């Protein structure tokens, strides 16, 4: 259509096995790369799925973006993070290294919640095996959830 959306009818629904519809759109983000936006809906079981994947080539030279969060509404800023990006929060000595999380589109708050959730996954075992590291990670989790 006029917006560059491709419609793929008769797409297999993984939930009920009937046919649904997939819509795909390519979108170029300046200073980043191409996004592939896909949406599936099944009229039989009403299952829906929306995905964003990254297409195109990864640029040889990245760019650095700095956001100073000064007020609560800054946490609502939208971020497009590739899987090869690094996120640093120097105020709490925290870093998400490249290739440790999938790329995503989220808000600053959403990224912080995801990071806290991922750190908490093995926290009980970490506290038992290495209590000093476990306590330090617990403090990071607390700071991420209180931002």
mmCIF file of C-alpha atoms in Angstrom:
data_model
loop_
_atom_site.group_PDB
_atom_site.id
_atom_site.type_symbol
_atom_site.label_atom_id
_atom_site.label_comp_id
_atom_site.label_asym_id
_atom_site.label_seq_id
_atom_site.Cartn_x
_atom_site.Cartn_y
_atom_site.Cartn_z
ATOM 1 C CA UNK A 1 0.000 0.000 0.000
ATOM 2 C CA UNK A 2 0.992 3.693 0.111
ATOM 3 C CA UNK A 3 2.754 3.340 3.484
ATOM 4 C CA UNK A 4 4.999 0.523 2.258
ATOM 5 C CA UNK A 5 3.171 -2.157 4.231
ATOM 6 C CA UNK A 6 3.268 -5.634 2.727
ATOM 7 C CA UNK A 7 0.316 -7.867 3.579
ATOM 8 C CA UNK A 8 0.845 -11.623 3.641
ATOM 9 C CA UNK A 9 -2.509 -13.402 3.811
ATOM 10 C CA UNK A 10 -2.908 -17.028 4.835
ATOM 11 C CA UNK A 11 -0.051 -17.012 7.336
ATOM 12 C CA UNK A 12 0.000 -20.068 9.625
ATOM 13 C CA UNK A 13 -1.125 -19.323 13.194
ATOM 14 C CA UNK A 14 1.161 -21.097 15.663
ATOM 15 C CA UNK A 15 -1.571 -21.067 18.321
ATOM 16 C CA UNK A 16 -4.575 -22.603 16.545
ATOM 17 C CA UNK A 17 -3.199 -23.781 13.193
ATOM 18 C CA UNK A 18 -5.634 -21.684 11.140
ATOM 19 C CA UNK A 19 -4.688 -18.890 8.738
ATOM 20 C CA UNK A 20 -4.036 -15.363 9.876
ATOM 21 C CA UNK A 21 -2.597 -12.204 8.321
ATOM 22 C CA UNK A 22 0.937 -10.841 8.617
ATOM 23 C CA UNK A 23 1.765 -7.227 7.859
ATOM 24 C CA UNK A 24 5.399 -6.187 7.347
ATOM 25 C CA UNK A 25 6.842 -2.698 7.029
ATOM 26 C CA UNK A 26 10.447 -1.575 6.607
ATOM 27 C CA UNK A 27 11.511 1.663 8.280
ATOM 28 C CA UNK A 28 14.915 3.405 8.177
ATOM 29 C CA UNK A 29 15.945 5.102 11.419
ATOM 30 C CA UNK A 30 18.473 7.944 10.930
ATOM 31 C CA UNK A 31 21.923 7.242 12.454
ATOM 32 C CA UNK A 32 20.870 3.639 13.039
ATOM 33 C CA UNK A 33 19.701 1.074 10.535
ATOM 34 C CA UNK A 34 16.618 -0.429 9.022
ATOM 35 C CA UNK A 35 13.823 -1.772 11.228
ATOM 36 C CA UNK A 36 11.533 -4.579 10.153
ATOM 37 C CA UNK A 37 8.128 -4.146 11.805
ATOM 38 C CA UNK A 38 5.917 -7.230 11.665
ATOM 39 C CA UNK A 39 2.386 -7.712 12.954
ATOM 40 C CA UNK A 40 0.409 -10.958 12.917
ATOM 41 C CA UNK A 41 -3.263 -11.406 13.754
ATOM 42 C CA UNK A 42 -5.490 -14.471 13.641
ATOM 43 C CA UNK A 43 -9.236 -13.888 13.151
ATOM 44 C CA UNK A 44 -9.994 -17.405 14.418
ATOM 45 C CA UNK A 45 -8.367 -17.485 17.893
ATOM 46 C CA UNK A 46 -7.620 -13.718 18.116
ATOM 47 C CA UNK A 47 -3.903 -14.334 18.743
ATOM 48 C CA UNK A 48 -1.732 -11.330 17.901
ATOM 49 C CA UNK A 49 2.003 -10.852 17.803
ATOM 50 C CA UNK A 50 4.062 -7.751 17.075
ATOM 51 C CA UNK A 51 7.806 -7.876 16.477
ATOM 52 C CA UNK A 52 10.571 -5.463 15.699
ATOM 53 C CA UNK A 53 13.755 -6.863 14.200
ATOM 54 C CA UNK A 54 16.783 -5.110 12.853
ATOM 55 C CA UNK A 55 17.728 -5.328 9.202
ATOM 56 C CA UNK A 56 20.408 -3.929 6.995
ATOM 57 C CA UNK A 57 24.081 -3.657 7.786
ATOM 58 C CA UNK A 58 25.537 -2.654 11.115
ATOM 59 C CA UNK A 59 27.435 0.575 10.613
ATOM 60 C CA UNK A 60 31.211 0.336 10.879
ATOM 61 C CA UNK A 61 31.315 3.363 13.149
ATOM 62 C CA UNK A 62 28.734 3.722 15.856
ATOM 63 C CA UNK A 63 27.601 6.916 17.483
ATOM 64 C CA UNK A 64 27.374 7.943 21.097
ATOM 65 C CA UNK A 65 24.198 9.403 22.529
ATOM 66 C CA UNK A 66 24.013 10.868 26.034
ATOM 67 C CA UNK A 67 20.782 11.417 27.925
ATOM 68 C CA UNK A 68 20.755 13.190 31.251
ATOM 69 C CA UNK A 69 17.665 12.155 33.186
ATOM 70 C CA UNK A 70 16.737 15.268 35.138
ATOM 71 C CA UNK A 71 13.048 14.733 35.838
ATOM 72 C CA UNK A 72 10.614 11.793 35.919
ATOM 73 C CA UNK A 73 9.226 12.464 32.435
ATOM 74 C CA UNK A 74 12.717 11.846 31.000
ATOM 75 C CA UNK A 75 12.195 8.154 31.874
ATOM 76 C CA UNK A 76 9.436 8.093 29.232
ATOM 77 C CA UNK A 77 11.897 8.881 26.412
ATOM 78 C CA UNK A 78 11.867 6.225 23.733
ATOM 79 C CA UNK A 79 15.098 4.377 22.940
ATOM 80 C CA UNK A 80 16.027 2.155 20.028
ATOM 81 C CA UNK A 81 18.845 -0.086 21.275
ATOM 82 C CA UNK A 82 20.626 -2.524 19.007
ATOM 83 C CA UNK A 83 22.024 -5.763 20.353
ATOM 84 C CA UNK A 84 25.545 -4.383 19.773
ATOM 85 C CA UNK A 85 24.961 -1.218 21.832
ATOM 86 C CA UNK A 86 26.380 -0.477 25.271
ATOM 87 C CA UNK A 87 24.285 1.332 27.871
ATOM 88 C CA UNK A 88 26.105 3.018 30.757
ATOM 89 C CA UNK A 89 24.703 4.592 33.892
ATOM 90 C CA UNK A 90 27.803 6.046 35.569
ATOM 91 C CA UNK A 91 25.860 7.392 38.563
ATOM 92 C CA UNK A 92 25.325 3.840 39.837
ATOM 93 C CA UNK A 93 28.392 2.245 38.185
ATOM 94 C CA UNK A 94 26.227 0.081 35.907
ATOM 95 C CA UNK A 95 26.752 -1.068 32.325
ATOM 96 C CA UNK A 96 24.857 -3.282 29.903
ATOM 97 C CA UNK A 97 27.613 -4.592 27.605
ATOM 98 C CA UNK A 98 27.050 -5.244 23.902
ATOM 99 C CA UNK A 99 25.593 -8.590 22.821
ATOM 100 C CA UNK A 100 24.201 -9.402 26.288
ATOM 101 C CA UNK A 101 20.614 -8.336 25.524
ATOM 102 C CA UNK A 102 18.623 -8.426 22.333
ATOM 103 C CA UNK A 103 17.902 -5.213 20.501
ATOM 104 C CA UNK A 104 14.660 -3.536 21.411
ATOM 105 C CA UNK A 105 12.519 -0.465 21.236
ATOM 106 C CA UNK A 106 11.559 0.695 24.708
ATOM 107 C CA UNK A 107 11.578 3.659 27.043
ATOM 108 C CA UNK A 108 14.375 4.525 29.456
ATOM 109 C CA UNK A 109 12.193 3.189 32.271
ATOM 110 C CA UNK A 110 11.508 -0.009 30.319
ATOM 111 C CA UNK A 111 15.235 -0.596 29.767
ATOM 112 C CA UNK A 112 15.913 -0.098 33.486
ATOM 113 C CA UNK A 113 13.141 -2.542 34.435
ATOM 114 C CA UNK A 114 14.416 -5.124 31.940
ATOM 115 C CA UNK A 115 17.962 -4.796 33.289
ATOM 116 C CA UNK A 116 16.737 -5.211 36.895
ATOM 117 C CA UNK A 117 14.608 -8.223 35.908
ATOM 118 C CA UNK A 118 17.529 -9.873 34.108
ATOM 119 C CA UNK A 119 19.872 -9.311 37.053
ATOM 120 C CA UNK A 120 17.306 -10.781 39.440
ATOM 121 C CA UNK A 121 17.029 -14.066 37.514
ATOM 122 C CA UNK A 122 19.992 -15.747 39.263
ATOM 123 C CA UNK A 123 20.103 -13.524 42.316
ATOM 124 C CA UNK A 124 19.087 -16.176 44.888
ATOM 125 C CA UNK A 125 21.849 -18.527 43.736
ATOM 126 C CA UNK A 126 24.325 -15.643 43.487
ATOM 127 C CA UNK A 127 23.636 -14.653 47.106
ATOM 128 C CA UNK A 128 24.300 -18.222 48.242
ATOM 129 C CA UNK A 129 27.435 -18.796 46.124
ATOM 130 C CA UNK A 130 29.095 -15.369 46.374
ATOM 131 C CA UNK A 131 27.394 -13.281 49.070
ATOM 132 C CA UNK A 132 29.549 -10.174 48.540
ATOM 133 C CA UNK A 133 28.773 -10.048 44.823
ATOM 134 C CA UNK A 134 25.147 -10.912 45.533
ATOM 135 C CA UNK A 135 24.803 -7.957 47.908
ATOM 136 C CA UNK A 136 26.427 -5.612 45.363
ATOM 137 C CA UNK A 137 24.066 -6.843 42.628
ATOM 138 C CA UNK A 138 21.107 -6.463 45.004
ATOM 139 C CA UNK A 139 22.078 -2.810 45.470
ATOM 140 C CA UNK A 140 22.238 -2.294 41.691
ATOM 141 C CA UNK A 141 18.817 -3.939 41.277
ATOM 142 C CA UNK A 142 17.423 -1.645 43.971
ATOM 143 C CA UNK A 143 18.904 1.463 42.322
ATOM 144 C CA UNK A 144 17.592 0.460 38.892
ATOM 145 C CA UNK A 145 14.063 -0.020 40.231
ATOM 146 C CA UNK A 146 14.128 3.247 42.198
ATOM 147 C CA UNK A 147 15.231 5.470 39.294
#
